[in-house]
Short mmCIF file of C-alpha atoms and ligand atoms in Angstrom, two decimals:
data_model
loop_
_atom_site.label_atom_id
_atom_site.label_comp_id
_atom_site.label_asym_id
_atom_site.label_seq_id
_atom_site.Cartn_x
_atom_site.Cartn_y
_atom_site.Cartn_z
CA MET A 1 -17.63 -47.72 -12.65
CA THR A 2 -21.04 -49.27 -13.83
CA THR A 3 -21.65 -47.22 -16.72
CA TRP A 4 -24.49 -49.40 -18.85
CA HIS A 5 -27.68 -50.99 -17.16
CA ASN A 6 -30.65 -52.45 -18.55
CA TRP A 7 -33.72 -51.26 -18.90
CA ALA A 8 -35.56 -53.73 -15.95
CA ARG A 9 -32.52 -52.59 -14.74
CA THR A 10 -31.66 -56.55 -13.31
CA GLU A 11 -28.17 -56.26 -15.55
CA SER A 12 -25.83 -53.84 -15.29
CA ALA A 13 -21.92 -53.62 -16.81
CA ALA A 14 -18.96 -51.25 -16.62
CA PRO A 15 -17.51 -51.49 -19.69
CA THR A 16 -13.83 -50.90 -20.10
CA ARG A 17 -13.75 -48.94 -23.57
CA ILE A 18 -16.94 -47.10 -25.39
CA THR A 19 -16.77 -46.00 -28.31
CA THR A 20 -19.50 -44.84 -30.87
CA PRO A 21 -18.83 -46.14 -34.40
CA ALA A 22 -20.50 -43.70 -37.64
CA ASP A 23 -19.87 -46.62 -39.77
CA THR A 24 -18.57 -50.25 -41.09
CA ALA A 25 -15.14 -49.03 -41.27
CA ALA A 26 -14.76 -48.50 -37.60
CA VAL A 27 -16.88 -51.29 -36.48
CA VAL A 28 -13.82 -53.58 -38.12
CA ARG A 29 -11.38 -50.93 -36.55
CA GLU A 30 -12.86 -51.95 -32.91
CA VAL A 31 -13.67 -55.53 -33.77
CA LEU A 32 -10.18 -56.09 -34.68
CA ALA A 33 -8.79 -54.28 -31.94
CA ALA A 34 -10.55 -56.67 -29.86
CA ARG A 35 -9.29 -59.09 -30.97
CA ARG A 36 -5.13 -57.54 -30.54
CA ARG A 37 -5.62 -57.27 -27.13
CA GLY A 38 -7.33 -60.74 -25.97
CA GLY A 39 -10.60 -58.90 -25.40
CA THR A 40 -14.46 -58.68 -26.08
CA VAL A 41 -16.94 -56.20 -27.97
CA LYS A 42 -20.13 -56.30 -27.84
CA MET A 43 -22.79 -53.39 -30.21
CA VAL A 44 -25.72 -52.76 -27.48
CA GLY A 45 -28.86 -51.80 -28.52
CA SER A 46 -31.82 -50.13 -26.42
CA ALA A 47 -30.67 -52.31 -23.41
CA HIS A 48 -34.52 -54.10 -23.39
CA SER A 49 -33.41 -57.17 -22.92
CA PHE A 50 -34.13 -58.70 -19.32
CA THR A 51 -31.10 -60.97 -19.58
CA GLY A 52 -27.68 -60.17 -19.53
CA ILE A 53 -27.21 -61.25 -23.48
CA ALA A 54 -26.20 -57.63 -24.15
CA VAL A 55 -23.77 -56.97 -21.53
CA ALA A 56 -20.36 -55.37 -23.04
CA PRO A 57 -17.07 -56.21 -20.26
CA ASP A 58 -14.60 -55.18 -22.27
CA GLY A 59 -15.60 -53.06 -24.89
CA MET A 60 -18.82 -51.91 -25.85
CA LEU A 61 -20.53 -49.96 -28.91
CA ARG A 62 -22.90 -48.17 -28.69
CA PRO A 63 -25.68 -47.90 -31.78
CA SER A 64 -26.61 -43.92 -31.55
CA ALA A 65 -24.20 -42.68 -34.91
CA MET A 66 -25.26 -46.03 -36.74
CA THR A 67 -29.49 -44.70 -37.39
CA GLY A 68 -31.88 -44.13 -40.41
CA VAL A 69 -32.70 -44.71 -43.46
CA LEU A 70 -29.81 -45.62 -46.02
CA ALA A 71 -31.65 -46.75 -49.23
CA VAL A 72 -35.57 -47.59 -50.14
CA ASP A 73 -36.04 -49.95 -53.55
CA ARG A 74 -39.54 -50.03 -54.30
CA ALA A 75 -39.41 -52.10 -57.01
CA ALA A 76 -37.73 -54.84 -54.13
CA MET A 77 -40.31 -53.11 -51.73
CA THR A 78 -37.21 -53.65 -49.66
CA VAL A 79 -35.24 -50.54 -47.12
CA THR A 80 -31.67 -50.84 -46.11
CA VAL A 81 -31.59 -49.09 -42.51
CA ALA A 82 -28.25 -48.64 -40.34
CA ALA A 83 -28.26 -51.52 -38.25
CA GLY A 84 -28.96 -49.34 -34.81
CA THR A 85 -31.64 -46.92 -36.48
CA PRO A 86 -34.55 -47.03 -33.05
CA LEU A 87 -37.53 -49.14 -34.45
CA HIS A 88 -39.86 -45.57 -33.61
CA GLU A 89 -37.76 -43.85 -35.94
CA LEU A 90 -37.39 -46.37 -38.74
CA ASN A 91 -41.51 -46.83 -38.28
CA ALA A 92 -41.75 -42.87 -38.76
CA ARG A 93 -40.02 -42.86 -41.52
CA LEU A 94 -41.65 -45.96 -43.45
CA GLU A 95 -44.77 -43.73 -42.50
CA ASP A 96 -43.17 -40.69 -44.03
CA LEU A 97 -42.94 -42.90 -47.10
CA GLY A 98 -45.60 -45.13 -47.30
CA LEU A 99 -44.51 -48.11 -46.06
CA SER A 100 -44.83 -50.10 -43.25
CA LEU A 101 -43.46 -53.08 -41.55
CA HIS A 102 -46.03 -56.33 -41.77
CA ASN A 103 -45.41 -57.19 -37.82
CA MET A 104 -43.62 -55.77 -34.83
CA GLY A 105 -43.70 -56.61 -31.05
CA ASP A 106 -45.90 -54.26 -28.21
CA VAL A 107 -43.04 -51.37 -27.86
CA ASP A 108 -40.82 -49.58 -30.40
CA ALA A 109 -38.31 -48.60 -28.31
CA GLN A 110 -35.88 -51.06 -29.34
CA THR A 111 -32.97 -50.83 -32.49
CA ILE A 112 -33.78 -53.20 -35.43
CA ALA A 113 -30.41 -54.83 -34.99
CA GLY A 114 -31.04 -55.47 -31.23
CA ALA A 115 -34.87 -56.32 -31.32
CA ILE A 116 -33.96 -59.09 -34.41
CA SER A 117 -30.51 -60.52 -32.31
CA THR A 118 -33.41 -61.85 -29.62
CA GLY A 119 -35.93 -63.03 -32.05
CA THR A 120 -38.57 -60.11 -31.09
CA HIS A 121 -42.49 -60.88 -31.90
CA GLY A 122 -45.26 -59.73 -32.17
CA THR A 123 -48.71 -62.28 -32.70
CA GLY A 124 -49.90 -63.86 -35.70
CA GLY A 125 -49.73 -62.37 -39.24
CA VAL A 126 -48.34 -64.24 -42.20
CA ASP A 127 -44.57 -63.14 -40.13
CA ALA A 128 -44.76 -63.28 -36.77
CA SER A 129 -41.27 -61.59 -36.00
CA LEU A 130 -39.20 -58.81 -37.26
CA ALA A 131 -35.91 -61.47 -38.38
CA VAL A 132 -38.48 -62.95 -40.89
CA GLN A 133 -39.33 -59.62 -41.88
CA VAL A 134 -35.54 -59.69 -42.73
CA GLU A 135 -34.15 -59.67 -46.34
CA ALA A 136 -30.41 -59.30 -46.31
CA LEU A 137 -27.72 -57.78 -43.55
CA GLU A 138 -24.08 -56.87 -43.18
CA LEU A 139 -22.03 -57.88 -41.06
CA VAL A 140 -18.91 -57.70 -39.28
CA THR A 141 -17.44 -61.13 -38.36
CA GLY A 142 -14.88 -61.99 -35.50
CA SER A 143 -12.06 -61.55 -37.87
CA GLY A 144 -12.84 -58.16 -39.00
CA GLU A 145 -14.36 -59.34 -42.76
CA VAL A 146 -17.46 -57.74 -43.96
CA LEU A 147 -20.15 -59.67 -45.15
CA HIS A 148 -23.42 -59.31 -46.89
CA VAL A 149 -25.73 -61.90 -46.08
CA SER A 150 -29.25 -62.82 -48.00
CA ALA A 151 -30.85 -66.30 -49.28
CA GLU A 152 -28.77 -66.12 -52.03
CA GLN A 153 -25.42 -64.95 -50.75
CA HIS A 154 -23.63 -66.66 -47.60
CA ALA A 155 -27.32 -68.67 -47.14
CA ASP A 156 -26.01 -71.02 -44.45
CA VAL A 157 -25.30 -66.88 -42.52
CA PHE A 158 -28.55 -65.54 -43.46
CA ALA A 159 -30.14 -68.48 -41.87
CA ALA A 160 -28.64 -67.52 -38.42
CA ALA A 161 -27.41 -64.06 -38.49
CA ARG A 162 -30.83 -63.05 -38.77
CA VAL A 163 -31.27 -64.30 -34.63
CA GLY A 164 -28.03 -64.24 -33.76
CA LEU A 165 -27.95 -63.62 -29.91
CA GLY A 166 -24.99 -61.24 -30.60
CA ALA A 167 -22.83 -63.84 -31.21
CA LEU A 168 -21.78 -64.52 -35.04
CA GLY A 169 -20.80 -60.64 -35.33
CA VAL A 170 -21.51 -56.85 -35.22
CA LEU A 171 -24.38 -55.88 -37.74
CA THR A 172 -23.83 -52.69 -39.56
CA GLU A 173 -27.54 -52.83 -42.15
CA VAL A 174 -29.91 -54.47 -42.44
CA THR A 175 -32.02 -55.08 -45.43
CA LEU A 176 -36.34 -55.50 -43.90
CA ARG A 177 -39.54 -56.16 -46.54
CA VAL A 178 -41.98 -53.63 -46.09
CA GLU A 179 -45.29 -53.13 -47.62
CA PRO A 180 -47.40 -50.09 -48.84
CA LEU A 181 -48.18 -48.34 -45.38
CA PHE A 182 -51.44 -49.87 -44.13
CA ALA A 183 -54.13 -48.92 -40.95
CA LEU A 184 -55.31 -51.72 -38.33
CA GLU A 185 -58.42 -51.68 -36.71
CA ALA A 186 -58.01 -53.07 -32.97
CA HIS A 187 -60.97 -54.21 -31.34
CA GLU A 188 -60.46 -55.06 -27.06
CA ARG A 189 -62.93 -56.61 -25.07
CA PRO A 190 -63.09 -58.48 -22.26
CA MET A 191 -64.12 -62.39 -21.90
CA SER A 192 -64.34 -64.44 -19.18
CA TRP A 193 -61.24 -67.24 -19.23
CA ASP A 194 -63.49 -70.27 -20.55
CA GLU A 195 -65.14 -67.66 -22.96
CA ALA A 196 -61.80 -66.61 -24.16
CA LEU A 197 -59.85 -70.23 -24.09
CA SER A 198 -62.71 -71.93 -26.41
CA SER A 199 -62.81 -69.55 -28.92
CA TYR A 200 -58.94 -68.63 -28.81
CA ASP A 201 -58.53 -71.03 -32.16
CA ASP A 202 -61.38 -69.49 -34.10
CA LEU A 203 -60.16 -65.93 -33.09
CA VAL A 204 -56.82 -66.28 -34.35
CA GLU A 205 -58.12 -68.12 -37.76
CA ALA A 206 -60.31 -65.32 -38.65
CA HIS A 207 -58.29 -62.30 -37.40
CA HIS A 208 -54.60 -61.26 -38.61
CA HIS A 209 -53.67 -60.53 -35.04
CA VAL A 210 -54.24 -62.02 -31.64
CA ASP A 211 -53.15 -61.03 -28.52
CA MET A 212 -54.92 -62.02 -25.09
CA TYR A 213 -54.20 -60.93 -21.32
CA TRP A 214 -55.00 -63.32 -18.21
CA PHE A 215 -55.22 -61.95 -15.06
CA PRO A 216 -53.89 -64.36 -12.35
CA HIS A 217 -56.05 -64.41 -9.76
CA THR A 218 -58.81 -63.92 -11.56
CA ASP A 219 -61.61 -65.66 -14.34
CA ARG A 220 -60.94 -62.43 -16.32
CA MET A 221 -58.87 -62.24 -19.73
CA MET A 222 -58.47 -59.17 -22.06
CA THR A 223 -58.73 -60.13 -25.54
CA LYS A 224 -56.59 -57.73 -28.48
CA THR A 225 -57.86 -58.26 -32.39
CA ASN A 226 -56.24 -56.51 -34.93
CA ASP A 227 -57.36 -56.67 -38.65
CA ARG A 228 -56.51 -54.92 -41.27
CA LEU A 229 -58.71 -51.87 -43.14
CA ALA A 230 -58.73 -51.79 -46.78
CA ASP A 231 -58.68 -48.16 -47.14
CA LEU A 232 -55.79 -45.80 -44.70
CA ASP A 233 -58.45 -42.99 -44.84
CA ALA A 234 -61.07 -45.05 -43.14
CA ALA A 235 -58.77 -44.48 -39.86
CA GLU A 236 -60.25 -43.88 -36.58
CA PRO A 237 -57.80 -43.31 -34.47
CA LEU A 238 -58.96 -42.72 -30.71
CA PRO A 239 -58.79 -39.00 -29.37
CA ARG A 240 -55.64 -38.21 -27.90
CA TRP A 241 -57.24 -37.60 -24.72
CA ARG A 242 -58.40 -41.18 -24.82
CA ARG A 243 -54.89 -42.44 -25.96
CA TRP A 244 -53.25 -40.77 -23.15
CA PHE A 245 -56.22 -41.50 -20.86
CA ASP A 246 -56.26 -45.51 -21.54
CA ASP A 247 -52.76 -45.25 -22.18
CA GLU A 248 -49.96 -43.63 -19.77
CA LEU A 249 -52.85 -42.53 -17.52
CA LEU A 250 -54.66 -45.85 -16.61
CA ALA A 251 -52.19 -47.91 -18.33
CA ASN A 252 -48.47 -46.49 -17.07
CA THR A 253 -49.54 -43.94 -14.04
CA PHE A 254 -52.72 -45.68 -12.25
CA TYR A 255 -51.37 -49.71 -13.34
CA GLY A 256 -47.58 -48.75 -12.09
CA GLY A 257 -48.97 -47.28 -8.70
CA LEU A 258 -51.08 -49.88 -7.93
CA THR A 259 -49.05 -52.21 -9.49
CA ALA A 260 -46.04 -51.01 -6.75
CA THR A 261 -48.27 -51.05 -3.67
CA ALA A 262 -49.11 -54.93 -4.58
CA ASN A 263 -45.27 -55.35 -4.42
CA HIS A 264 -45.72 -54.15 -0.80
CA VAL A 265 -49.36 -56.17 0.35
CA PRO A 266 -49.01 -59.32 -1.78
CA THR A 267 -52.27 -60.35 -0.18
CA ALA A 268 -53.90 -57.45 -2.01
CA ILE A 269 -52.97 -58.93 -5.17
CA PRO A 270 -55.73 -60.91 -6.09
CA ARG A 271 -58.22 -58.03 -5.31
CA LEU A 272 -56.19 -55.53 -7.14
CA ASN A 273 -55.86 -58.21 -10.04
CA ARG A 274 -60.38 -58.53 -9.79
CA LEU A 275 -60.21 -54.74 -10.10
CA SER A 276 -58.17 -54.03 -12.64
CA ALA A 277 -59.47 -56.85 -14.85
CA GLY A 278 -62.84 -54.62 -13.70
CA LEU A 279 -62.02 -52.05 -15.67
CA GLN A 280 -61.31 -52.72 -18.74
CA THR A 281 -64.12 -52.09 -21.44
CA GLU A 282 -64.36 -52.41 -24.85
CA ARG A 283 -63.14 -50.49 -27.49
CA ARG A 284 -62.56 -49.95 -30.82
CA TYR A 285 -59.97 -47.61 -32.67
CA SER A 286 -58.08 -47.70 -36.07
CA ASP A 287 -54.85 -46.27 -36.97
CA VAL A 288 -52.00 -46.68 -39.16
CA ALA A 289 -50.29 -50.01 -38.31
CA HIS A 290 -47.02 -49.32 -35.93
CA ARG A 291 -49.55 -46.99 -33.84
CA VAL A 292 -51.64 -50.16 -33.27
CA PHE A 293 -48.58 -52.33 -32.31
CA THR A 294 -47.09 -50.40 -30.18
CA THR A 295 -47.84 -49.00 -26.66
CA PRO A 296 -46.06 -47.14 -24.09
CA ARG A 297 -44.60 -49.32 -21.52
CA ARG A 298 -43.57 -46.57 -18.76
CA VAL A 299 -43.95 -49.21 -15.44
CA ARG A 300 -41.00 -51.77 -14.92
CA PHE A 301 -41.40 -54.87 -14.92
CA LYS A 302 -39.13 -58.07 -15.28
CA GLU A 303 -40.65 -61.03 -17.70
CA MET A 304 -39.95 -64.24 -19.18
CA GLU A 305 -41.48 -65.32 -22.10
CA TYR A 306 -41.62 -68.63 -23.47
CA ALA A 307 -42.57 -70.46 -27.01
CA VAL A 308 -44.37 -73.81 -27.05
CA PRO A 309 -45.73 -75.72 -29.95
CA ARG A 310 -49.02 -73.76 -30.70
CA ASP A 311 -50.59 -77.24 -30.57
CA VAL A 312 -50.21 -78.32 -26.84
CA GLY A 313 -49.96 -74.01 -26.26
CA LEU A 314 -53.51 -73.85 -24.51
CA ASP A 315 -53.54 -76.90 -22.16
CA VAL A 316 -50.34 -75.75 -21.03
CA LEU A 317 -51.48 -72.22 -20.60
CA ARG A 318 -54.34 -74.41 -18.23
CA GLU A 319 -51.62 -75.84 -16.17
CA VAL A 320 -49.58 -73.05 -15.72
CA ARG A 321 -53.10 -71.47 -14.08
CA ARG A 322 -53.40 -74.90 -12.23
CA GLN A 323 -50.06 -73.93 -10.81
CA VAL A 324 -50.56 -70.23 -10.00
CA ASP A 325 -54.26 -71.45 -7.85
CA ALA A 326 -52.60 -73.89 -5.90
CA SER A 327 -49.61 -71.83 -5.03
CA SER A 328 -49.23 -69.44 -2.81
CA TRP A 329 -47.45 -66.24 -5.35
CA ARG A 330 -49.19 -63.60 -5.54
CA VAL A 331 -48.50 -62.37 -9.34
CA SER A 332 -50.24 -58.73 -10.03
CA PHE A 333 -49.20 -58.91 -14.01
CA PRO A 334 -51.03 -60.42 -16.57
CA VAL A 335 -49.95 -62.88 -18.17
CA GLU A 336 -50.07 -62.03 -22.59
CA ILE A 337 -50.53 -65.05 -25.27
CA ARG A 338 -49.39 -64.59 -28.64
CA THR A 339 -49.00 -66.48 -31.89
CA ALA A 340 -46.42 -67.36 -34.18
CA PRO A 341 -46.12 -69.64 -37.72
CA ALA A 342 -43.26 -71.54 -37.89
CA ASP A 343 -39.55 -69.82 -39.41
CA ASP A 344 -36.83 -71.09 -40.92
CA ILE A 345 -34.22 -69.19 -38.43
CA THR A 346 -32.09 -71.39 -36.92
CA LEU A 347 -32.36 -71.02 -33.99
CA SER A 348 -35.60 -68.16 -34.02
CA THR A 349 -38.20 -69.45 -30.76
CA ALA A 350 -40.40 -70.32 -34.01
CA SER A 351 -37.81 -72.64 -35.72
CA GLY A 352 -39.15 -75.05 -37.78
CA ARG A 353 -42.86 -74.99 -35.63
CA GLU A 354 -45.87 -73.34 -34.90
CA SER A 355 -45.62 -71.67 -31.45
CA LEU A 356 -48.16 -70.27 -28.87
CA TYR A 357 -46.27 -67.31 -26.84
CA LEU A 358 -46.63 -67.03 -23.35
CA ALA A 359 -45.56 -64.02 -21.00
CA PHE A 360 -44.85 -63.98 -17.53
CA HIS A 361 -44.09 -60.40 -15.72
CA VAL A 362 -43.52 -58.86 -12.05
CA HIS A 363 -43.07 -55.65 -11.47
CA ALA A 364 -39.51 -54.83 -11.62
CA SER A 365 -38.82 -54.00 -7.67
CA ALA A 366 -40.56 -58.08 -7.37
CA ASP A 367 -39.29 -61.10 -6.50
CA HIS A 368 -39.96 -63.49 -9.70
CA ARG A 369 -37.79 -66.42 -8.25
CA ALA A 370 -40.48 -68.81 -6.67
CA TYR A 371 -42.83 -68.18 -9.72
CA PHE A 372 -40.70 -68.32 -12.94
CA ASP A 373 -39.02 -70.85 -11.20
CA GLY A 374 -42.19 -72.92 -10.85
CA VAL A 375 -44.03 -71.72 -14.77
CA GLU A 376 -41.13 -72.70 -16.25
CA ALA A 377 -40.72 -76.43 -14.92
CA VAL A 378 -43.96 -76.71 -16.81
CA LEU A 379 -42.88 -74.82 -19.79
CA ARG A 380 -40.35 -76.59 -20.29
CA ALA A 381 -41.97 -80.03 -19.89
CA ALA A 382 -43.77 -78.72 -22.95
CA GLY A 383 -40.39 -79.10 -25.04
CA GLY A 384 -40.57 -74.52 -24.49
CA ARG A 385 -37.88 -72.25 -26.20
CA PRO A 386 -37.07 -68.81 -23.84
CA HIS A 387 -37.37 -65.78 -25.65
CA TRP A 388 -33.14 -65.14 -25.79
CA GLY A 389 -33.75 -61.49 -24.57
CA LYS A 390 -35.77 -62.65 -21.62
CA MET A 391 -35.16 -64.39 -18.67
CA HIS A 392 -34.67 -68.17 -17.81
CA SER A 393 -32.34 -70.82 -16.63
CA LEU A 394 -31.45 -72.43 -19.14
CA SER A 395 -27.64 -73.39 -20.23
CA ALA A 396 -26.68 -74.79 -23.15
CA ALA A 397 -26.79 -78.57 -22.31
CA ASP A 398 -31.42 -77.63 -22.15
CA LEU A 399 -31.30 -76.02 -25.11
CA ALA A 400 -29.26 -77.99 -27.59
CA PRO A 401 -32.70 -80.54 -27.41
CA VAL A 402 -35.16 -78.39 -28.19
CA TYR A 403 -33.48 -76.66 -30.78
CA PRO A 404 -33.15 -79.65 -34.14
CA ARG A 405 -30.79 -77.01 -35.91
CA TRP A 406 -28.73 -76.32 -32.37
CA ASP A 407 -25.53 -78.11 -34.00
CA GLU A 408 -25.42 -75.82 -37.17
CA PHE A 409 -25.56 -72.54 -34.56
CA ILE A 410 -22.62 -73.61 -33.12
CA ALA A 411 -20.53 -74.51 -36.04
CA LEU A 412 -21.32 -71.23 -37.60
CA ARG A 413 -20.13 -69.20 -34.83
CA ASP A 414 -16.83 -71.33 -34.70
CA ARG A 415 -16.51 -70.61 -38.06
CA LEU A 416 -17.61 -66.66 -37.66
CA ASP A 417 -16.12 -65.57 -34.17
CA PRO A 418 -13.39 -68.21 -33.33
CA ASP A 419 -11.77 -66.26 -30.86
CA ARG A 420 -14.75 -65.47 -29.26
CA VAL A 421 -14.41 -62.00 -29.80
CA PHE A 422 -18.40 -60.98 -29.44
CA THR A 423 -18.63 -63.47 -25.98
CA ASN A 424 -19.84 -62.21 -22.20
CA ASP A 425 -21.07 -64.68 -19.39
CA HIS A 426 -24.60 -65.48 -20.81
CA LEU A 427 -23.40 -66.19 -23.87
CA ALA A 428 -20.99 -67.96 -22.15
CA ARG A 429 -23.69 -70.09 -20.28
CA ILE A 430 -26.15 -70.30 -23.25
CA LEU A 431 -23.89 -71.40 -26.05
CA GLY A 432 -21.14 -72.72 -24.40
C1 FAD B 1 -40.98 -52.64 -22.27
C2 FAD B 1 -40.42 -54.11 -23.30
C3 FAD B 1 -41.16 -54.53 -24.32
C4 FAD B 1 -40.63 -55.46 -24.85
N1 FAD B 1 -41.94 -56.44 -25.96
C5 FAD B 1 -41.71 -57.36 -26.78
C6 FAD B 1 -42.24 -57.75 -27.34
O1 FAD B 1 -43.40 -57.15 -27.93
N2 FAD B 1 -41.70 -58.87 -27.95
C7 FAD B 1 -40.97 -59.67 -28.07
O2 FAD B 1 -40.13 -60.38 -28.52
N3 FAD B 1 -39.62 -58.90 -27.54
C8 FAD B 1 -40.34 -57.67 -26.75
N4 FAD B 1 -38.64 -57.22 -25.35
C9 FAD B 1 -37.67 -57.23 -26.04
C10 FAD B 1 -36.91 -57.42 -26.56
O3 FAD B 1 -37.64 -56.50 -28.16
C11 FAD B 1 -35.79 -57.90 -26.72
O4 FAD B 1 -35.10 -57.93 -25.86
C12 FAD B 1 -34.33 -56.64 -27.87
O5 FAD B 1 -33.29 -57.68 -28.06
C13 FAD B 1 -34.52 -55.51 -27.23
O6 FAD B 1 -33.68 -55.10 -28.50
P1 FAD B 1 -32.42 -53.65 -27.81
O7 FAD B 1 -32.08 -53.20 -28.93
O8 FAD B 1 -32.79 -53.37 -26.87
O9 FAD B 1 -31.02 -54.55 -28.22
P2 FAD B 1 -30.16 -55.12 -26.51
O10 FAD B 1 -31.22 -55.96 -25.50
O11 FAD B 1 -29.82 -53.57 -26.10
O12 FAD B 1 -29.78 -55.92 -27.21
C14 FAD B 1 -30.24 -57.20 -27.78
C15 FAD B 1 -29.10 -58.09 -28.38
O13 FAD B 1 -28.55 -57.72 -29.81
C16 FAD B 1 -27.10 -57.62 -29.81
N5 FAD B 1 -27.20 -56.58 -30.60
C17 FAD B 1 -27.58 -55.40 -30.66
N6 FAD B 1 -27.21 -54.46 -31.78
C18 FAD B 1 -26.39 -55.35 -32.62
C19 FAD B 1 -25.67 -55.19 -33.50
N7 FAD B 1 -25.80 -53.81 -34.44
N8 FAD B 1 -25.01 -56.20 -34.12
C20 FAD B 1 -25.33 -57.91 -33.44
N9 FAD B 1 -25.79 -57.58 -32.40
C21 FAD B 1 -26.45 -56.53 -31.70
C22 FAD B 1 -26.65 -57.19 -28.80
O14 FAD B 1 -25.36 -57.77 -28.39
C23 FAD B 1 -27.52 -57.99 -27.89
O15 FAD B 1 -26.61 -59.52 -28.15
C24 FAD B 1 -39.50 -56.43 -24.92
C25 FAD B 1 -38.92 -55.63 -23.77
C26 FAD B 1 -39.30 -54.49 -22.77
C27 FAD B 1 -38.29 -53.94 -22.06
#
């Protein structure tokens, strides 16, 4: 019987054994039991990956009893949290403590372990991904050994396990670097395609975080820049009614209805996109950082996202537009454009290179194949690397050439999980 499915309903599983460990010792017991019976075991997060990366066909560990802040070190400016802590819970606790993460993605539903394991990222900043903000980890390996890893201890494991794809072990604790709580001012404004692309580099240079959305079949872009306010108390959040009106009514209810309708009448999509783009207005607001980074996403969609080298990124985007314009695809969701500095994590999508992220979405009930396949060919030709939690068609043979440190990760996997206790069909495809 199917007992688990992911948020986008693209993957499901019927685990043979489901447990909810409350501590590291319980995780070790489950790993050793799986090894003894020649089976597999996997901790899932909030099921927000679009791929089968979290599918647990045999033993499934639920994260819900391993949550909360375990330690705060104000001298080192780090917090240690249980690996299953959802990001919204982490943000709320950090806010109470007067602390904040440096950067994060668009939503806060994921668990910290799930988010870092697939390289979840935001845009810009000194660190774009959550994994880069990790200072140390506690990891249960495939032989049941408990490792404490950091840049000083087991540095080779630390290099890889921050974006470990769930393939190197079960994370039980995550220590994150934090900052004093700060506020961001968001400035959202519509632009034409030409204006957005010609000013993109300047915007990225001038602002802490830049997020852009292109509405396919139109000439319209929506740009969001976020900048730090010097004074937290100067923040001017949107009134509750406006936030509800914009984020719930327009972005979720109205837009959800529009994109669902568009599925039944694809020929109407270009007109509907022009309508959606036309409804976007300029607005400014400021608030505690996590409330500016994230918005509620209740319209279910499917997504593919690739990181391409930053220096060719805008040309890749132009080529994608040429493809969309020349095709018969009807795409009702915007394409999201973000940046990341290079980082030092073995299989991070920004490993060793500054990156531009291009993300493609369709409504959860729409057929994504022609669009995703067509665009994927453009992204791959540019040396693109797919997000580990989002849809793509690549296998190990395709991925190895775009990751200079691929062999390092594979060798570490052989060492930490020689019996493949943590594997599943998806990992077998992407890692071999
Ligand atoms: C609406 C929505 C918005 C999103 N926005 C963004 C965004 O802005 N930026 C971005 O980069 N991504 C984004 N994503 C993708 C998402 O952040 C990733 O797929 C992320 O991995 C999901 O985290 P999760 O807790 O749901 O983990 P899951 O999807 O449940 O699991 C992901 C992987 O982590 C592993 N894992 C989970 N817990 C552990 C553990 N304790 N130890 C070891 N491995 C573990 C799982 O086994 C699996 O391999 C979004 C997804 C959705 C659905």
